[in-house]
Tab-separated table of C-alpha atoms (C1' of nucleotides) in Angstrom:
chain	number	residue	atom	x	y	z
A	1	MET	CA	6.659	-3.602	14.099
A	2	PRO	CA	5.578	-3.561	17.671
A	3	GLU	CA	7.435	-1.354	20.113
A	4	LEU	CA	6.934	-1.214	23.863
A	5	PRO	CA	3.313	0.075	23.875
A	6	GLU	CA	2.132	-2.525	21.369
A	7	VAL	CA	3.933	-5.360	23.154
A	8	GLU	CA	2.551	-4.149	26.473
A	9	ASN	CA	-0.931	-4.220	25.012
A	10	PHE	CA	-0.533	-7.842	23.944
A	11	ARG	CA	0.967	-8.671	27.322
A	12	GLY	CA	-1.944	-7.258	29.282
A	13	ARG	CA	-4.616	-8.907	27.164
A	14	LEU	CA	-2.916	-12.287	27.189
A	15	HIS	CA	-2.160	-12.153	30.887
A	16	ASP	CA	-5.716	-11.213	31.843
A	17	ARG	CA	-7.172	-13.872	29.609
A	18	LEU	CA	-4.849	-16.782	30.227
A	19	SER	CA	-2.920	-16.539	33.475
A	20	GLY	CA	-3.659	-19.339	35.917
A	21	LYS	CA	-4.810	-21.684	33.165
A	22	PRO	CA	-3.158	-24.950	32.162
A	23	LEU	CA	-1.859	-25.222	28.615
A	24	GLU	CA	-3.610	-28.121	26.931
A	25	ASN	CA	-1.735	-28.163	23.684
A	26	LEU	CA	0.740	-26.243	21.613
A	27	ILE	CA	0.831	-26.392	17.823
A	28	VAL	CA	3.851	-25.171	15.886
A	29	HIS	CA	2.700	-24.312	12.362
A	30	ASP	CA	6.051	-22.841	11.304
A	31	SER	CA	9.214	-24.019	13.033
A	32	PHE	CA	11.104	-21.183	11.386
A	33	LEU	CA	10.441	-19.070	14.475
A	34	LEU	CA	12.019	-21.526	16.902
A	35	LYS	CA	15.546	-20.352	17.720
A	36	ASN	CA	16.906	-22.536	20.526
A	37	CYS	CA	14.484	-25.443	20.548
A	38	ASP	CA	12.405	-27.607	18.272
A	39	LYS	CA	8.783	-28.683	18.269
A	40	SER	CA	9.430	-31.734	20.411
A	41	ASP	CA	11.246	-29.687	23.091
A	42	LEU	CA	8.186	-27.487	23.425
A	43	GLN	CA	5.817	-30.459	23.346
A	44	ASP	CA	7.839	-32.217	26.018
A	45	VAL	CA	7.825	-29.511	28.671
A	46	LEU	CA	4.904	-27.085	28.213
A	47	PRO	CA	1.564	-28.915	27.740
A	48	GLY	CA	-0.029	-29.783	31.060
A	49	THR	CA	1.689	-26.964	32.916
A	50	THR	CA	0.040	-23.768	34.090
A	51	LEU	CA	0.697	-20.346	32.587
A	52	ASN	CA	1.479	-18.333	35.690
A	53	ALA	CA	1.903	-14.947	34.046
A	54	VAL	CA	2.611	-13.115	30.819
A	55	LYS	CA	5.368	-10.584	31.365
A	56	ARG	CA	7.300	-8.128	29.216
A	57	ARG	CA	10.951	-7.159	29.064
A	58	GLY	CA	11.686	-4.492	26.446
A	59	LYS	CA	9.968	-5.743	23.307
A	60	TYR	CA	9.991	-9.376	24.448
A	61	LEU	CA	6.950	-11.234	25.747
A	62	LEU	CA	7.626	-13.812	28.462
A	63	PHE	CA	5.118	-16.624	28.847
A	64	SER	CA	5.963	-17.826	32.308
A	65	PHE	CA	4.931	-21.437	32.815
A	66	GLN	CA	5.654	-23.463	35.922
A	67	GLU	CA	9.256	-24.285	35.124
A	68	TYR	CA	9.867	-23.002	31.657
A	69	ILE	CA	9.612	-19.611	30.012
A	70	LEU	CA	8.566	-19.146	26.402
A	71	LEU	CA	10.216	-15.979	25.108
A	72	ASN	CA	8.647	-14.298	22.080
A	73	HIS	CA	9.842	-11.343	19.997
A	74	LEU	CA	7.381	-10.053	17.396
A	75	ARG	CA	9.964	-8.146	15.324
A	76	MET	CA	8.379	-6.313	12.397
A	77	SER	CA	5.136	-8.090	11.671
A	78	GLY	CA	4.212	-10.342	14.576
A	79	ARG	CA	1.057	-10.067	16.606
A	80	TRP	CA	-1.152	-12.143	18.888
A	81	ALA	CA	-4.720	-12.827	17.892
A	82	LEU	CA	-7.772	-14.515	19.328
A	83	GLU	CA	-8.710	-16.084	16.022
A	84	LYS	CA	-6.737	-18.267	13.688
A	85	GLY	CA	-5.524	-16.619	10.493
A	86	ASP	CA	-3.666	-17.693	7.398
A	87	ARG	CA	-0.390	-16.385	8.887
A	88	THR	CA	-0.667	-18.312	12.129
A	89	ARG	CA	2.740	-19.643	13.159
A	90	LEU	CA	1.912	-20.944	16.647
A	91	THR	CA	-1.249	-21.887	18.498
A	92	LEU	CA	-1.502	-22.084	22.278
A	93	GLN	CA	-4.561	-24.086	23.286
A	94	PHE	CA	-6.015	-23.567	26.726
A	95	CYS	CA	-9.248	-24.961	28.069
A	96	LYS	CA	-12.043	-23.593	25.858
A	97	GLU	CA	-9.867	-20.991	24.195
A	98	SER	CA	-6.764	-20.561	22.125
A	99	VAL	CA	-4.448	-17.723	21.149
A	100	PHE	CA	-2.584	-17.476	17.882
A	101	LEU	CA	0.758	-15.986	16.968
A	102	GLU	CA	0.504	-14.325	13.570
A	103	ASP	CA	3.609	-13.236	11.687
A	104	LEU	CA	3.435	-12.199	8.068
A	105	ARG	CA	7.156	-11.657	7.517
A	106	ARG	CA	8.303	-14.579	9.667
A	107	LEU	CA	10.982	-12.505	11.355
A	108	GLY	CA	9.633	-13.132	14.839
A	109	THR	CA	11.403	-15.433	17.276
A	110	LEU	CA	10.621	-17.971	19.988
A	111	HIS	CA	13.079	-19.138	22.649
A	112	LEU	CA	12.525	-21.720	25.372
A	113	TYR	CA	14.378	-21.372	28.671
A	114	HIS	CA	14.266	-23.046	32.030
A	115	GLU	CA	13.479	-20.439	34.662
A	116	SER	CA	16.970	-20.857	36.093
A	117	GLU	CA	18.499	-19.801	32.759
A	118	LEU	CA	16.378	-16.739	32.178
A	119	ASN	CA	18.532	-14.082	33.776
A	120	ASN	CA	21.565	-15.019	31.752
A	121	CYS	CA	19.902	-15.918	28.480
A	122	ASP	CA	21.240	-14.284	25.325
A	123	PRO	CA	18.183	-12.251	24.356
A	124	LEU	CA	17.795	-10.599	27.761
A	125	ALA	CA	21.274	-10.526	29.236
A	126	ASP	CA	22.385	-7.144	27.871
A	127	MET	CA	19.012	-5.453	27.739
A	128	GLY	CA	18.898	-1.835	28.864
A	129	VAL	CA	16.748	-0.009	31.394
A	130	GLU	CA	12.957	-0.244	31.310
A	131	PRO	CA	11.879	3.300	30.400
A	132	LEU	CA	8.642	3.123	32.428
A	133	SER	CA	10.341	1.818	35.568
A	134	ASP	CA	11.634	3.742	38.568
A	135	GLN	CA	15.154	2.886	37.408
A	136	PHE	CA	14.813	5.290	34.496
A	137	THR	CA	15.826	8.507	36.204
A	138	ASP	CA	17.410	11.697	34.916
A	139	HIS	CA	20.645	10.440	36.400
A	140	LYS	CA	20.346	7.117	34.560
A	141	LEU	CA	19.643	8.808	31.225
A	142	GLN	CA	22.495	11.201	31.856
A	143	SER	CA	24.863	8.253	32.252
A	144	LEU	CA	23.572	6.693	29.006
A	145	CYS	CA	24.250	9.955	27.187
A	146	CYS	CA	28.008	9.818	27.791
A	147	THR	CA	28.662	9.088	24.133
A	148	ASN	CA	28.988	11.085	20.955
A	149	ARG	CA	26.436	8.934	19.191
A	150	GLU	CA	23.438	10.621	17.637
A	151	LEU	CA	20.443	10.796	19.972
A	152	LYS	CA	18.095	8.818	17.751
A	153	ARG	CA	20.585	5.978	17.376
A	154	LEU	CA	21.079	5.890	21.111
A	155	LEU	CA	17.355	5.824	21.865
A	156	VAL	CA	16.685	2.789	19.670
A	157	ASP	CA	19.670	0.864	21.078
A	158	GLN	CA	18.020	-1.880	23.151
A	159	LYS	CA	21.169	-2.299	25.211
A	160	ARG	CA	20.661	1.239	26.531
A	161	ILE	CA	16.893	1.644	26.740
A	162	ALA	CA	14.607	-1.351	26.263
A	163	GLY	CA	11.496	-0.946	24.162
A	164	LEU	CA	11.888	2.232	22.139
A	165	GLY	CA	11.728	1.823	18.364
A	166	ASN	CA	11.466	4.079	15.357
A	167	ILE	CA	8.071	5.610	16.085
A	168	TYR	CA	8.400	6.474	19.747
A	169	SER	CA	12.005	7.630	19.587
A	170	CYS	CA	11.052	10.153	16.887
A	171	GLU	CA	8.004	11.273	18.844
A	172	ALA	CA	9.905	11.617	22.120
A	173	LEU	CA	12.637	13.688	20.460
A	174	PHE	CA	10.018	15.980	18.962
A	175	ARG	CA	8.369	16.512	22.322
A	176	ALA	CA	11.715	17.256	23.889
A	177	GLY	CA	12.597	19.699	21.095
A	178	LEU	CA	15.785	17.784	20.343
A	179	HIS	CA	17.199	17.087	16.886
A	180	PRO	CA	17.675	13.349	16.232
A	181	CYS	CA	21.211	14.011	14.992
A	182	ARG	CA	22.307	15.837	18.143
A	183	SER	CA	25.281	14.286	19.866
A	184	ALA	CA	24.045	12.633	23.052
A	185	SER	CA	26.888	14.081	25.073
A	186	SER	CA	25.920	17.645	24.098
A	187	LEU	CA	22.736	17.597	26.179
A	188	THR	CA	22.424	19.904	29.163
A	189	ASP	CA	20.988	18.615	32.432
A	190	GLN	CA	17.726	20.340	31.595
A	191	GLU	CA	17.611	18.733	28.138
A	192	VAL	CA	18.243	15.296	29.659
A	193	HIS	CA	15.329	15.901	32.000
A	194	GLU	CA	13.095	17.009	29.107
A	195	LEU	CA	14.066	13.937	27.115
A	196	ARG	CA	13.352	11.540	29.972
A	197	THR	CA	9.918	12.998	30.654
A	198	SER	CA	9.154	13.101	26.919
A	199	ILE	CA	10.035	9.423	26.521
A	200	GLN	CA	7.865	8.437	29.465
A	201	GLN	CA	4.929	10.635	28.478
A	202	THR	CA	5.009	9.381	24.899
A	203	LEU	CA	5.110	5.738	25.951
A	204	ARG	CA	2.426	6.130	28.612
A	205	GLU	CA	0.061	7.850	26.194
A	206	ALA	CA	0.740	5.234	23.525
A	207	VAL	CA	0.038	2.417	25.992
A	208	LYS	CA	-3.176	4.166	27.000
A	209	HIS	CA	-4.228	4.458	23.349
A	210	GLU	CA	-3.326	0.814	22.662
A	211	GLY	CA	-0.432	1.509	20.333
A	212	THR	CA	-0.046	2.784	16.784
A	213	SER	CA	-1.756	1.195	13.766
A	214	PHE	CA	-0.897	2.281	10.230
A	215	ASP	CA	-2.322	-0.769	8.522
A	216	GLN	CA	-3.584	-4.217	9.341
A	217	LEU	CA	-0.167	-5.384	10.495
A	218	TYR	CA	-0.668	-4.132	14.011
A	219	LYS	CA	-3.989	-4.758	15.662
A	220	THR	CA	-4.637	-5.346	19.318
A	221	ALA	CA	-5.231	-8.918	20.428
A	222	SER	CA	-8.969	-8.381	20.048
A	223	GLY	CA	-8.465	-7.389	16.425
A	224	LYS	CA	-9.073	-3.654	16.752
A	225	PRO	CA	-6.554	-1.042	15.596
A	226	GLY	CA	-4.669	1.044	18.137
A	227	GLN	CA	-5.407	4.762	18.282
A	228	PHE	CA	-2.079	6.483	18.814
A	229	GLN	CA	-1.555	7.096	15.070
A	230	HIS	CA	-4.001	9.985	15.479
A	231	LEU	CA	-1.691	11.591	18.035
A	232	LEU	CA	1.606	11.372	16.156
A	233	ASN	CA	3.389	14.693	15.760
A	234	VAL	CA	6.047	13.748	13.234
A	235	TYR	CA	6.298	10.026	12.523
A	236	ASP	CA	5.098	9.095	9.022
A	237	ARG	CA	4.079	12.729	8.417
A	238	GLU	CA	6.724	13.769	5.878
A	239	GLY	CA	5.645	16.950	4.059
A	240	GLU	CA	2.726	17.605	6.400
A	241	LEU	CA	2.648	20.629	8.691
A	242	CYS	CA	4.222	20.490	12.109
A	243	THR	CA	1.644	20.433	14.882
A	244	GLU	CA	3.447	23.280	16.674
A	245	CYS	CA	4.519	25.616	13.857
A	246	ASP	CA	4.032	26.069	10.103
A	247	SER	CA	7.095	24.144	9.018
A	248	GLN	CA	6.903	20.935	7.026
A	249	VAL	CA	7.878	17.699	8.713
A	250	LYS	CA	11.131	16.360	7.262
A	251	ARG	CA	12.309	12.797	6.784
A	252	ILE	CA	15.985	11.952	7.044
A	253	LYS	CA	17.955	8.713	7.047
A	254	GLN	CA	19.844	7.541	10.105
A	255	GLY	CA	21.361	4.080	10.007
A	256	GLN	CA	19.174	2.937	7.096
A	257	ARG	CA	16.038	3.926	9.001
A	258	SER	CA	13.815	6.946	8.541
A	259	SER	CA	13.722	9.648	11.179
A	260	TYR	CA	11.021	12.319	11.137
A	261	LEU	CA	11.431	15.769	12.619
A	262	CYS	CA	10.510	19.437	12.534
A	263	GLU	CA	13.682	21.407	11.829
A	264	ASN	CA	12.121	24.507	13.338
A	265	CYS	CA	11.095	22.927	16.636
A	266	GLN	CA	13.997	20.538	17.179
A	267	GLU	CA	17.551	21.687	17.803
B	1	DA	C1'	33.680	1.192	20.911
B	2	DG	C1'	31.421	2.927	16.935
B	3	DT	C1'	29.339	2.392	12.383
B	4	DA	C1'	27.985	0.785	7.902
B	5	DT	C1'	26.130	-2.843	5.237
B	6	DA	C1'	23.705	-6.669	4.215
B	7	DA	C1'	20.786	-10.143	5.649
B	8	DC	C1'	16.613	-12.330	7.484
B	9	DC	C1'	11.193	-12.510	5.059
B	10	DT	C1'	7.022	-10.959	2.773
B	11	DG	C1'	4.206	-7.659	1.487
B	12	DT	C1'	2.679	-2.784	-0.368
B	13	DC	C1'	3.313	1.233	-2.890
B	14	DT	C1'	5.472	4.220	-6.434
B	15	DG	C1'	7.203	5.388	-10.809
B	16	DC	C1'	8.449	4.223	-15.412
C	1	DT	C1'	-0.348	-4.435	-17.008
C	2	DG	C1'	4.427	-5.478	-15.809
C	3	DC	C1'	8.446	-4.792	-13.531
C	4	DA	C1'	12.014	-2.731	-10.753
C	5	DG	C1'	13.000	-0.395	-6.737
C	6	DA	C1'	12.095	1.668	-2.314
C	7	DC	C1'	10.154	0.983	1.862
C	8	DA	C1'	8.078	-1.109	6.355
C	9	DG	C1'	6.782	-0.926	13.613
C	10	DG	C1'	13.306	-4.975	14.365
C	11	DT	C1'	17.521	-7.307	15.168
C	12	DT	C1'	21.941	-9.553	14.054
C	13	DA	C1'	26.393	-11.084	11.773
C	14	DT	C1'	30.224	-9.339	9.610
C	15	DA	C1'	33.569	-6.249	8.256
C	16	DC	C1'	36.021	-2.011	8.931
DNA sequence: AGTATAACCTGTCTGC
DNA sequence: TGCAGACAGGTTATAC
C-alpha cells in the first residue's frame, strides 16, 4: 500500500517521537515478517541500544540503532501505529511509549543488518534514484528513459526510481500529459523535463498532505487518514470526469496492475 | 534485457 | 444468503 509519501510520513513521525531513545524491549507477534533473522537474533542485539534515527530509502524504513539497522517494508497493508491493534505484528517498546507495526495481509518484511552490511544488502543494493533528491535531474531521468519499456512500467520499477507506486506514477503521468503506454525512449527533452517536475510536484504535495487514504488500511501513525485522495486527478476515478476536460477517466491494465488516465489529456 | 504469470496473504466488493 | 471471482497502495521467483 504505502508509497514514498506514506512511508515518509511514518518516517517523520517515528523519528521525531523516538530518536535518541533506548529500546527497552521488542516483541515479535508474528515471525512471518522476519526475512533474514529470527526472534532471538533481534532480542540479542537491539534491546538496550539507542535508536539514533529513522530513515527512508525508497519505500523502506530504516530503524538505525547503534550498530544494527532494522529494515522494514510495509508492502500492501503495513502501517505503524501508536496503539496496539489486532493486526499487530511487532511492538517496539521505548521508555513510556511503544509503537506497533500493523499488517493485515502479512506481506510486509523485516530485515536485520549490521551497519557495515547495509550498503550491500539485498533489499537496497540495486535501488534506483531518490526522486526527491538532487540526484534526480532531467539528465538522470533522460538516461533512465533509454528503453522501449512503457512509461508506467518504468516509473514503478524500483531499480530505476525508488518510491513511486501505482498511485503516484499515474498521477505524475497525468500531470505531465503523457500516456502510460508511451515508449520511454520516445520522450522529447521537454517531455522528460515535464515528467521529472510532475513526479516531484506530485510527491511533494502528497507528502505535504500526509499521503493517500482510500480506506482504513492507510492511516498516519497518529491514526488519522491522509488527505491526498481529495487531490487525485485520475487514480481510482474510472468513469468520473477528468479534472481538466470533459472526458471520462479510463482504466487500463499494465502488467496485471490498473493504470488510470485521461485519453484526451495524455498522449 | 524484457515480460508475463503466479505466488505471497487477507480482506472487501460485485454480480449471479 | 451464499458463493465465486475480481480486485487492492508491492515485490519476487520462475519461465520464456
